[in-house]
Coordinates of C-alpha atoms in Angstrom, one line a residue:
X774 CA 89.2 24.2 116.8
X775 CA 90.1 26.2 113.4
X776 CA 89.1 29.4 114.7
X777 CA 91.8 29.7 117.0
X778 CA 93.8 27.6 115.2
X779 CA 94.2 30.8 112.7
X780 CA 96.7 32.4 114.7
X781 CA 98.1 29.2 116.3
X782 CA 100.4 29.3 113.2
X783 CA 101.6 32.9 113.6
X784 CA 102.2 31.8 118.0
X785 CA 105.8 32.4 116.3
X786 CA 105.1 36.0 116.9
X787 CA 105.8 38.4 120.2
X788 CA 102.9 37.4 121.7
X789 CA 100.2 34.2 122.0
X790 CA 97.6 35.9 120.4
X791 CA 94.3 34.0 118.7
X792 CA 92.2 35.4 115.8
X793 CA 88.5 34.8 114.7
X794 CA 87.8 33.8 111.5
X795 CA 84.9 32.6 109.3
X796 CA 82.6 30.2 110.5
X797 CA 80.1 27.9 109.8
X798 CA 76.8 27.0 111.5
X799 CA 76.6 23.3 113.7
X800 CA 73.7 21.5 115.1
X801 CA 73.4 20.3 118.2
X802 CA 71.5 17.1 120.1
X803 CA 70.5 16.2 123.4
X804 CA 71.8 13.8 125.7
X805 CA 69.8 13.4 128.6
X806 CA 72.3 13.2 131.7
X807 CA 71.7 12.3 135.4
X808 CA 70.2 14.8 137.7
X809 CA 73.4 16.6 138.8
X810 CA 73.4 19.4 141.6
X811 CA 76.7 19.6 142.8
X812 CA 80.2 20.9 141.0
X813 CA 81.7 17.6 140.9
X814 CA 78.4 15.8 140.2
X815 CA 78.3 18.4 136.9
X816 CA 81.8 17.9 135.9
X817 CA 81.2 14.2 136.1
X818 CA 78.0 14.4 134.4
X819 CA 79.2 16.5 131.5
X820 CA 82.6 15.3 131.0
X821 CA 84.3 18.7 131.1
X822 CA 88.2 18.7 131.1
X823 CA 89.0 21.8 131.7
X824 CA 88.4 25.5 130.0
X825 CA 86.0 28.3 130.1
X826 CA 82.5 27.4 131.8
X827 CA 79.6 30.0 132.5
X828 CA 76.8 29.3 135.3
X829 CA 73.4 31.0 135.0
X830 CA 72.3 32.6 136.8
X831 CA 74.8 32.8 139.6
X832 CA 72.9 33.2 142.8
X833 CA 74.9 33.6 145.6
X834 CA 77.6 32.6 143.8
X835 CA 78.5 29.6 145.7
X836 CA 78.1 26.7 142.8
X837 CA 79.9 29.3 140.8
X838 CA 83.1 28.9 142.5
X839 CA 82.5 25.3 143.3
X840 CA 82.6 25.2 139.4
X841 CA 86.6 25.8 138.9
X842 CA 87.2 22.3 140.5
X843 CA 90.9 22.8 140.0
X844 CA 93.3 25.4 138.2
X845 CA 92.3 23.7 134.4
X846 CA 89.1 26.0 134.8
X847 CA 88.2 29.3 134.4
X848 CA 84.1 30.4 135.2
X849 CA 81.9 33.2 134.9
X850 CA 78.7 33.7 136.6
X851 CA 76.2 35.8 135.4
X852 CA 73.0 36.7 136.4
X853 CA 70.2 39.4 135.9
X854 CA 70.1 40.9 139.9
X855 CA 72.2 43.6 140.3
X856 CA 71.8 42.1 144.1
X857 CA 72.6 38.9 143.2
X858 CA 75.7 40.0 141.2
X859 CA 77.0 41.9 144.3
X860 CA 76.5 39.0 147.1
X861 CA 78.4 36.9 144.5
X862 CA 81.1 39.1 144.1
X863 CA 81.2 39.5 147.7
X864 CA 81.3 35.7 147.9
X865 CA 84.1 35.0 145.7
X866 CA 85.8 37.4 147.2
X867 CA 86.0 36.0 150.2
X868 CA 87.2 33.0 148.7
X869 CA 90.2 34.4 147.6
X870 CA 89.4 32.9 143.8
X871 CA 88.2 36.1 141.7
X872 CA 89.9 36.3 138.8
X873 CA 89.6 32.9 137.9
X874 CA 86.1 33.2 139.1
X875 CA 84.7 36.2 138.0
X876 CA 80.8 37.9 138.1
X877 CA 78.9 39.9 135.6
X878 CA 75.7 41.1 135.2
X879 CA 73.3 39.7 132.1
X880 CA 71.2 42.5 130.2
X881 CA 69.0 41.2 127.7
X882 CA 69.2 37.7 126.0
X883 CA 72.4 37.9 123.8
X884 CA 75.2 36.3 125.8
X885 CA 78.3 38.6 126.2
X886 CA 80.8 36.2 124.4
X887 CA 82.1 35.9 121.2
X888 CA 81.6 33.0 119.1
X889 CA 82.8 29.7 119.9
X890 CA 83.9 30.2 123.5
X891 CA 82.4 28.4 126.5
X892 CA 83.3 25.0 126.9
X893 CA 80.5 24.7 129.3
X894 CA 77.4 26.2 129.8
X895 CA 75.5 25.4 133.2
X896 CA 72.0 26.5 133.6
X897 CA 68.8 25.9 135.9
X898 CA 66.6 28.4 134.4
X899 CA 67.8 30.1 130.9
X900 CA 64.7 32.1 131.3
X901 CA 64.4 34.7 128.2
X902 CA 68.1 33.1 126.4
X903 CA 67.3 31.0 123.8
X904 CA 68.9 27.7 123.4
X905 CA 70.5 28.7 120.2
X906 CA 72.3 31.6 121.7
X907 CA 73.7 29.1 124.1
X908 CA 75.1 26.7 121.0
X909 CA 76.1 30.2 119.9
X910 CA 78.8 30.5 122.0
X911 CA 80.1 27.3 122.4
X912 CA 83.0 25.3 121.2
X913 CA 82.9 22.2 118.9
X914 CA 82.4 19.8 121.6
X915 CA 81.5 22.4 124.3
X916 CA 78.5 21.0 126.3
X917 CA 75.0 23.0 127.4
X918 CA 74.1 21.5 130.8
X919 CA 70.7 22.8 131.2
X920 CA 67.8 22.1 133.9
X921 CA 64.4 22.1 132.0
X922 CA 60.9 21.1 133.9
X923 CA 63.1 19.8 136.5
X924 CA 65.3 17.6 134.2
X925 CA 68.9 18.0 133.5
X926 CA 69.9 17.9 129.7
X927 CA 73.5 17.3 128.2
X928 CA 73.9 19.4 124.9
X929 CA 76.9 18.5 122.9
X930 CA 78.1 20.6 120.6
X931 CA 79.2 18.9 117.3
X932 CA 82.6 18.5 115.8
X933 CA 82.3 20.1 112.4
X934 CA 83.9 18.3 109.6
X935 CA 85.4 21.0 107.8
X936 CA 88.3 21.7 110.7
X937 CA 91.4 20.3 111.1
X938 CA 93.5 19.2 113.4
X939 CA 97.9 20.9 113.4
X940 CA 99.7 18.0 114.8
X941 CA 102.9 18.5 113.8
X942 CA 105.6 21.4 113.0
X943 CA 104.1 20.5 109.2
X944 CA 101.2 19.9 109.6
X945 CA 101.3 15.8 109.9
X946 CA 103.5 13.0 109.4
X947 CA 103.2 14.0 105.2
X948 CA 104.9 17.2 105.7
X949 CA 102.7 18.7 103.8
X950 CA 101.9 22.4 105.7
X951 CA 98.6 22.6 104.2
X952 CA 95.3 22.2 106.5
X953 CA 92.5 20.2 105.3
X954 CA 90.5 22.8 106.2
X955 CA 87.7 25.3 104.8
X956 CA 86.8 27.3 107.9
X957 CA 90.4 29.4 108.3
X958 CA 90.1 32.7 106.7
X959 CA 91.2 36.1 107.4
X960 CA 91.6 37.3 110.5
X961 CA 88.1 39.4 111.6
X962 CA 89.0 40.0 115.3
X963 CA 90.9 39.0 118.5
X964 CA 89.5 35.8 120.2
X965 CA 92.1 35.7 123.1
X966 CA 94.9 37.5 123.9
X967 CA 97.8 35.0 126.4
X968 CA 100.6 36.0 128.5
X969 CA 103.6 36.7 128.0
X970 CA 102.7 39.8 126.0
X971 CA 106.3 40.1 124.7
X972 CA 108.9 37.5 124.0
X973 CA 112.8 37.4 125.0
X974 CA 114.9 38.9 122.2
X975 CA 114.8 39.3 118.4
X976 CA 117.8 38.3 117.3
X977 CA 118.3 35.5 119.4
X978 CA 116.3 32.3 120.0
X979 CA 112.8 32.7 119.3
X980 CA 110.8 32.0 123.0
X981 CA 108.2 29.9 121.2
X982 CA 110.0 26.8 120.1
X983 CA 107.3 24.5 119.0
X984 CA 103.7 24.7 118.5
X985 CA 101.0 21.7 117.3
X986 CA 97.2 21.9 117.7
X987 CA 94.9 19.0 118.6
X988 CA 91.6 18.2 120.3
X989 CA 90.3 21.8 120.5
X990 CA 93.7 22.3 122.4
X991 CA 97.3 24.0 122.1
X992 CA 100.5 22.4 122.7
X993 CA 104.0 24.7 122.5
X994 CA 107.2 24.9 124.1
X995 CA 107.8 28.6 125.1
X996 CA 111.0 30.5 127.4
X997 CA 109.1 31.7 130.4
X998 CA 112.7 33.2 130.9
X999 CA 113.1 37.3 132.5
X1000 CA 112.3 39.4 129.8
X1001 CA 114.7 42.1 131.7
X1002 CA 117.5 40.5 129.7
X1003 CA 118.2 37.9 127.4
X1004 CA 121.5 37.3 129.6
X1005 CA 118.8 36.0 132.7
X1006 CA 118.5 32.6 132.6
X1007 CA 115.9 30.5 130.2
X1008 CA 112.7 28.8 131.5
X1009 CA 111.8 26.1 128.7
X1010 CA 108.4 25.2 129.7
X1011 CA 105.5 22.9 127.8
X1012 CA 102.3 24.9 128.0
X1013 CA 98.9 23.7 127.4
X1014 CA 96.0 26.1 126.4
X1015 CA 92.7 25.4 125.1
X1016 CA 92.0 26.6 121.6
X1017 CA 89.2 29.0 121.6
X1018 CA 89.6 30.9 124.8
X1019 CA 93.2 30.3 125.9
X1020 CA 92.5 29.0 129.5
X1021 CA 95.5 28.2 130.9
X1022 CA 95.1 24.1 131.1
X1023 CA 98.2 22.8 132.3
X1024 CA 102.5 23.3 132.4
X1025 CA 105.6 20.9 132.3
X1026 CA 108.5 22.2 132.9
X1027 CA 111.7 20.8 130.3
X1028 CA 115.0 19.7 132.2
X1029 CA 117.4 21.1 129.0
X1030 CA 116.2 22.6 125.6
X1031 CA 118.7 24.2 123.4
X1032 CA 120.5 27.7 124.2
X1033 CA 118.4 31.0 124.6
X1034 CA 121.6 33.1 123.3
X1035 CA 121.4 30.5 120.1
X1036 CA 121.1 33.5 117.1
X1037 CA 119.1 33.9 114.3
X1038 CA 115.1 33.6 115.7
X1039 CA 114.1 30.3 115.0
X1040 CA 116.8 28.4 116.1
X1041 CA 117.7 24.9 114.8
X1042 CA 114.5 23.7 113.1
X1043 CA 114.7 20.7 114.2
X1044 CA 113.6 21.5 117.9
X1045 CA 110.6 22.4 116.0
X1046 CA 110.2 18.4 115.6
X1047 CA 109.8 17.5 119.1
X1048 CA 106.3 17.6 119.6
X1049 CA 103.5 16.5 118.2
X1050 CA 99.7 16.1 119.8
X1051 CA 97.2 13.1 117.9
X1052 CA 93.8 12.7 120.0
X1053 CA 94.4 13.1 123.5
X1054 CA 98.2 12.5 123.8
X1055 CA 100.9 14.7 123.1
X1056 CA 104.4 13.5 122.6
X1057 CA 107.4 15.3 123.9
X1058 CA 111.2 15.5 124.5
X1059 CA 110.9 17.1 127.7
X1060 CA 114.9 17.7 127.7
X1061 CA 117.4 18.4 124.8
X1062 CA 118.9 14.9 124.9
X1063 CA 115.9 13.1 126.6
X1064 CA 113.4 10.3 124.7
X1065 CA 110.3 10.4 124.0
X1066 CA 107.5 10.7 126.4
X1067 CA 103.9 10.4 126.0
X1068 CA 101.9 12.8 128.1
X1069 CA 97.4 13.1 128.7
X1070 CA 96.4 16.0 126.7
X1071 CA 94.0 16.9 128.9
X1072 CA 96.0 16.6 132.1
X1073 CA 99.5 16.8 131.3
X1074 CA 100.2 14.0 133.2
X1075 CA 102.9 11.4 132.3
X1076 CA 101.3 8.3 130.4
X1077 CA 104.7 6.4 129.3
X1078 CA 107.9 6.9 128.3
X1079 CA 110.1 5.1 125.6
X1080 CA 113.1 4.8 126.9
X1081 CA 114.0 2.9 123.5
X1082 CA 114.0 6.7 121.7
X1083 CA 116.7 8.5 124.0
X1084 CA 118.4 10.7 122.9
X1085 CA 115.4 11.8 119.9
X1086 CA 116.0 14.9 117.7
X1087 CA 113.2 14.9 115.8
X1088 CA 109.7 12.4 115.5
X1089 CA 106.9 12.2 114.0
X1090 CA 103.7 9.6 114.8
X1091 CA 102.0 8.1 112.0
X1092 CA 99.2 5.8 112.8
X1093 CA 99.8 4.6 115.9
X1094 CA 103.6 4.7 115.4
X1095 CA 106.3 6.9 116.3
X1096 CA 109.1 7.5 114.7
X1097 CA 111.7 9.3 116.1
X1098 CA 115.2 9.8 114.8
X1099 CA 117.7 8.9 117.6
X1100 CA 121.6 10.4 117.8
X1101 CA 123.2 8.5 120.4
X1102 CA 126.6 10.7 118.9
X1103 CA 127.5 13.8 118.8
X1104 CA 124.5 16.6 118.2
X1105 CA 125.2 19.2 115.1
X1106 CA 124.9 22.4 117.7
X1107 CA 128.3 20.6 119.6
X1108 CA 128.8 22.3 123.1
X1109 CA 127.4 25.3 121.8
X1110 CA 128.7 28.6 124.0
X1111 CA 127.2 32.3 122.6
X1112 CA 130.4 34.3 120.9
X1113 CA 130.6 37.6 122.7
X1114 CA 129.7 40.0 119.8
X1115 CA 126.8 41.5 117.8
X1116 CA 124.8 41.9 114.6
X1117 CA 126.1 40.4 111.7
X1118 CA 129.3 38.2 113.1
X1119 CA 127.3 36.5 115.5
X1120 CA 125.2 35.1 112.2
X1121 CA 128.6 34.4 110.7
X1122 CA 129.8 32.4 113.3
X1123 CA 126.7 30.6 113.4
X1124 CA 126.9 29.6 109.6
X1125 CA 130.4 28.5 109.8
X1126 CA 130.5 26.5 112.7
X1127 CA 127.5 24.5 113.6
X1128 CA 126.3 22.8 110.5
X1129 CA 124.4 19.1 110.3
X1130 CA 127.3 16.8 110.7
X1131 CA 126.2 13.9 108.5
X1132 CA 126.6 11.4 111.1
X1133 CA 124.4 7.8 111.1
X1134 CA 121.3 8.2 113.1
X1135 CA 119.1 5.3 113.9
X1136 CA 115.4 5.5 113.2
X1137 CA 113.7 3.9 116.2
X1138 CA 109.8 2.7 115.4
X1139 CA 107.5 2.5 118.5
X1140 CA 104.0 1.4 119.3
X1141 CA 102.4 4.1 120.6
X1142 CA 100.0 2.4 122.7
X1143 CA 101.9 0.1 124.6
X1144 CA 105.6 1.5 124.2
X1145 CA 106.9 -1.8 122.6
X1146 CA 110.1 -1.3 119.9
X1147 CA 109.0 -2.9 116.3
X1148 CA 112.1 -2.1 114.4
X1149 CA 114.9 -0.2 114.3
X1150 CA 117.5 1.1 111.5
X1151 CA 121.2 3.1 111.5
X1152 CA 121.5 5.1 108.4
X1153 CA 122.2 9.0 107.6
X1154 CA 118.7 11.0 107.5
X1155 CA 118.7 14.6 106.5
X1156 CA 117.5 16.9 109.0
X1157 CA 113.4 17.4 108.3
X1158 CA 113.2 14.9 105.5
X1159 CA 111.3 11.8 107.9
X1160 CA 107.9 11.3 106.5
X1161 CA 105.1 8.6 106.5
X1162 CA 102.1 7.8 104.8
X1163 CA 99.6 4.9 105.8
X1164 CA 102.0 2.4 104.8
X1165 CA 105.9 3.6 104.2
X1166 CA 108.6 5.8 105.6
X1167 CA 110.2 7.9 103.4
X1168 CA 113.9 9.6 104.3
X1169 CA 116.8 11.6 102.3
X1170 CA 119.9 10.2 103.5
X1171 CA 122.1 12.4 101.7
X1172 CA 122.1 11.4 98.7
X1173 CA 118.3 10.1 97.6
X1174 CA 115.5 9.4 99.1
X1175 CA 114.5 6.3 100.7
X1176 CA 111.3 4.2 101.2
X1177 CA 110.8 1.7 104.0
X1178 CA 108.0 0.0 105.3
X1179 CA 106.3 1.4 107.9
X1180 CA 105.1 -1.7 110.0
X1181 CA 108.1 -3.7 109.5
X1182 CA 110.9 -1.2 109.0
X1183 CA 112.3 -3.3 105.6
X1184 CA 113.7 -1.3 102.9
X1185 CA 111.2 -1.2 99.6
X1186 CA 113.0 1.3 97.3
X1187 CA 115.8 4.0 96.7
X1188 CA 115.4 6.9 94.3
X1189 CA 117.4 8.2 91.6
X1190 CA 120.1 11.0 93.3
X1191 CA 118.3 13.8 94.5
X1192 CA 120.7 16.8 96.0
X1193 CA 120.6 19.2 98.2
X1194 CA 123.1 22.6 98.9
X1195 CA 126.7 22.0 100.1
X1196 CA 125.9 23.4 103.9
X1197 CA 123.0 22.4 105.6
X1198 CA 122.7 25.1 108.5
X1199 CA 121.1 24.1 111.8
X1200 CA 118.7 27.4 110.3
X1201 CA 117.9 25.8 107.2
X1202 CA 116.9 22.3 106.2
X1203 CA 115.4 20.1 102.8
X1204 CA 111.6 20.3 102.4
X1205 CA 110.4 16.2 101.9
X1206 CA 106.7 15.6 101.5
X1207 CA 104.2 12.8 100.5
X1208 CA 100.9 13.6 98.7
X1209 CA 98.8 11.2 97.2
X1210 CA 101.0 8.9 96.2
X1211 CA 104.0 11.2 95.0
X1212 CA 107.4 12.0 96.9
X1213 CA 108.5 15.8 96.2
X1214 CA 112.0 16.2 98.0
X1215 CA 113.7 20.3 97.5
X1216 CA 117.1 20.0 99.1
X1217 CA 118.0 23.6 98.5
X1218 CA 120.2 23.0 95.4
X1219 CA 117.1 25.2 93.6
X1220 CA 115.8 22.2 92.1
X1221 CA 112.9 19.9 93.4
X1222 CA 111.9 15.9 92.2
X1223 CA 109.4 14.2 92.0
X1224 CA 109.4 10.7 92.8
X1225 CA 106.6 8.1 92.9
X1226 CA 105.7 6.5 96.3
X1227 CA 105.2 3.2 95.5
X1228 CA 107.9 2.2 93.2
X1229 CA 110.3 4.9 93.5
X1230 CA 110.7 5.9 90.2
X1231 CA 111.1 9.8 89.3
X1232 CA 108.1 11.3 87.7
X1233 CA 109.8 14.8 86.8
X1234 CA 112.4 17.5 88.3
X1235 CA 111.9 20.9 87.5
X1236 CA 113.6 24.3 89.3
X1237 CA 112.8 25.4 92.3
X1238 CA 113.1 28.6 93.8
X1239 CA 114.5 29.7 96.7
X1240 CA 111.7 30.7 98.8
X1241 CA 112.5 31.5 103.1
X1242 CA 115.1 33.9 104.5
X1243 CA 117.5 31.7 107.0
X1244 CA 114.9 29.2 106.9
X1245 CA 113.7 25.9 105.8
X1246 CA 112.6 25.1 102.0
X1247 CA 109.6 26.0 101.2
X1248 CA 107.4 23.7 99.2
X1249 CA 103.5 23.3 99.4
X1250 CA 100.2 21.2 97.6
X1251 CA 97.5 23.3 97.6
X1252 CA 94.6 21.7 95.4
X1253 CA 96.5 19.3 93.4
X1254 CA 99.3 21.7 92.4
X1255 CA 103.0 21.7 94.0
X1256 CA 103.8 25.5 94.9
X1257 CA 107.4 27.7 95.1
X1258 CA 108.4 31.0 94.6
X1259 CA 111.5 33.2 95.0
X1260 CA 110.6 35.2 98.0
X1261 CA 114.1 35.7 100.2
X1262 CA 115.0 39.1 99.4
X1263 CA 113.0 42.3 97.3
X1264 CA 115.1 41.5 94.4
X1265 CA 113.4 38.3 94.2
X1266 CA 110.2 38.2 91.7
X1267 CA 108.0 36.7 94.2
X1268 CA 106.0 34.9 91.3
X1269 CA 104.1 32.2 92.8
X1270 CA 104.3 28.9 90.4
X1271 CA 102.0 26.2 91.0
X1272 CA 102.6 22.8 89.4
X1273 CA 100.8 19.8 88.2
X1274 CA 101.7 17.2 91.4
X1275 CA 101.4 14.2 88.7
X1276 CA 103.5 15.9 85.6
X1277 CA 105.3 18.9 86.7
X1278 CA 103.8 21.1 84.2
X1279 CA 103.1 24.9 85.1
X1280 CA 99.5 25.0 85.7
X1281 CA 99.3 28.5 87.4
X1282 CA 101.3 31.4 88.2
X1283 CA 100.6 34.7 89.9
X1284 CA 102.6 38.1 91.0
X1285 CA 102.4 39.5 94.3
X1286 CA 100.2 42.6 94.2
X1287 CA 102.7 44.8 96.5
X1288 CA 105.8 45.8 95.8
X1289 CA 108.8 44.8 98.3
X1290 CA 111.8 46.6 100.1
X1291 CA 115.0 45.2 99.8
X1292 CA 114.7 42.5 102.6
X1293 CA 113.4 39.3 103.4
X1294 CA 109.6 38.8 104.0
X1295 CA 109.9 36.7 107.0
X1296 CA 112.2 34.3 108.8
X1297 CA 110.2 30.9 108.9
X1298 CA 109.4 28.6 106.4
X1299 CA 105.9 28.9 104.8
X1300 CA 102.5 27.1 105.8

């Protein structure tokens, strides 16, 4: 799902916009299916969950519309006829569906899509358009249901290896905001424009609020809210879109979230924490102060809740488990009311008075499956700092980081002091992440440690740069080597320093080729 998952990351932006990029060629095999002739029967038959499908040719248009079997689904019919085309048209029409149902005319044999597009492809005579045009435009795991001699085939289209998945605000439970990934690269061309085309207000709350990727789908938390004024009330809504053509799949609405008239764009980070999507499940606070719920990716429908995680600020899931950080106490933002002024004091008051308070939290583990506690412990954890790897939780709690055992919960190690900066905005927060086998915590003090991550011992410490603008730290590994650079305002150098992960020795370095103005380069922290 990596071709729309290139401009999933920059959904931060004014509008929900996805970008081509480089791809690679897949195969594809036949699976013969059971002679379908109906809508439902080819739903059924080919599994399809929702998206973009395309019937050819049309006819009359009447399977055509039976095709959108609910609002998950958006179809084209085509056909060669210009008489066909028209009775279609007239047809859907009548319905009241066009739109969402739409008729074009085919001319030639090249399909009129872009690349990795059509979830499903329905055809009982492709005529003159070869199969591999067909494969052409669909999406890893997009399905060809074609008639042949007067036998229905099932065509799946093949999950690449080289694409990866975005489950959480970094990436995955490492923290690490590096994709495994060799198919992102730079942008070529739109491959769906979304609504809305503009978001709220710039220098208040940002409208998208959290964004993860999963399954060939995309799962963020966006202000549906009047863009007349900022002042209009918000509408905090969990939207659902699928990857490559940004059908609209599904919406649930969120009680509570966090104040619109909040300043400074992003918001607190942390809200950033609150969803994740593994497989086909996404997990969700669907309110400010509510647990964690466990939602069908597909559907949106409710699966479970765990009750056990109310009131959750942040999670992640990490095999099977989630772990969410629970504040039964009092929340860092307070009872947060917008001070009645502009520009620069509104930032000021922001940076004075709402700052992470330092209280215990507790660290709740749950089976995902079946909802069940396993363990639970009441400590301090720094905003952004939970992490997992197959086998330990990792945490700073103010002072050092901490290792715990992720099945069990027991405590396996603390690490020499590793500090942070004196005021830990709601803006800001320390950048923890585990990479083969090595801890790397940067809590904003402008330098970062290494730490290994099965005994706990330091491995080095060495400066590091600050690199975001009113945002969180940045620190990434990028083939083997832990990157920084100073990057907040034009007087910065912007030299990129990449780092041996096992020895902290400066491997690489390398200048920006443009020169800067005197301001930041952006307002979120890098990935």
């Amino acid at each position: 799902m990596t071709i729309s998952r290139a401009a999933a990351y920059r959904l931060w932006t004014w509008n929900v916009v996805v970008l081509a990029t480089t791809v690679v060629g897949v195969a594809a095999w036949p699976i013969p299916g059971e002679a379908a002739e109906t809508a439902p029967e080819i739903i059924a038959a080919t599994g399809a969950s929702g998206g973009f499908v395309v019937h050819f040719p049309c006819g009359d248009g009447k399977l055509t519309a039976q095709l959108r079997v609910d609002a998950r689904f958006q179809v084209q019919g085509l056909d060669r006829d210009a008489g066909n085309v028209a009775a279609a048209r007239r047809f859907v029409r009548a319905q009241g569906d066009y739109g969402e149902v739409s008729i074009d005319r085919l001319i030639g044999n090249r399909l009129p899509y872009i690349d990795r597009l059509v979830n499903l492809f329905v055809s009982d005579d492709l005529g003159d358009v070869p199969m591999s045009e067909v494969m052409r435009v669909l999406v890893p795991g997009g399905v060809a249901y074609i008639k042949h001699e007067g036998q229905w085939t099932k065509t799946v289209q093949p999950q690449p290896g080289n694409l990866d998945e975005w489950t959480h605000f970094l990436h995955d439970a490492g923290g690490n905001a590096v994709a495994h990934d060799d198919v992102v690269g730079p942008p070529r061309h739109l491959q769906w424009i979304g609504s809305p085309r503009w978001s709220r207000h710039h220098d208040r709350m940002a409208s998208m609020s959290a964004l993860v990727s999963s399954g060939g789908r995309i799962f963020y938390i966006m202000d549906e809210g009047s863009r007349i004024s900022i002042q209009m009330p918000p509408r905090w809504t969990l939207i659902a879109r699928d990857a490559f053509n940004g059908t609209l799949l599904w919406k649930q609405p969120i009680k509570e979230w966090h104040s619109h008239l909040w300043p400074l764009k992003s918001g607190p980070t942390a809200l950033a924490r609150r969803l994740v999507a593994v497989d086909d499940q996404v997990y969700v606070t669907l309110g400010l102060k509510e647990p964690v719920s466990v939602l069908d990716a597909a559907t949106g429908k409710l699966v479970r809740t765990l009750d056990a995680t109310r009131p959750t600020e942040e999670f992640i899931v990490s095999r099977g488990t989630v772990l969410a950080l629970v504040n039964p106490g009092k929340f860092d933002t307070g009872e947060f009311t917008p001070a009645f002024n502009t520009g620069d004091q509104k930032r000021v008051r922001e940076q004075r008075e709402f700052h992470w308070n330092q209280q215990p939290r507790e660290i709740v583990a749950m089976d995902a499956a079946t909802g069940t506690q396993r363990w639970t412990l009441k400590t301090k954890v720094a905003p952004l700092t939970l992490a997992a790897d197959d086998d330990r939780v990792f945490f700073h709690d103010d002072q050092k980081v901490v290792c715990l055992d992720r099945v069990s919960g027991k405590p396996l190690w603390d690490s020499a002091p590793a500090g942070r900066r004196q005021d830990v905005t709601l803006n800001f927060g320390p950048k923890l992440v585990v990479h083969d086998g090595v801890v790397l915590f940067a809590g904003g003090d402008r330098l970062m440690h290494a730490v290994d991550a099965l005994t706990g011992k330091q491995i080095w410490e060495a400066p590091h740069a600050r690199g975001g603008y009113q945002s969180p730290e940045d620190l990434l590994v990028a083939s083997g080597l832990v990157w920084s650079a100073p990057t907040t305002s034009g007087r910065d150098s912007g030299v990129f320093t990449g780092r041996d992960l096992l020895t902290g020795k400066i491997v690489n370095e390398f200048p920006p080729n443009v020169d800067t103005y005197w301001f930041h380069h952006r307002c979120y922290i890098a990935k």
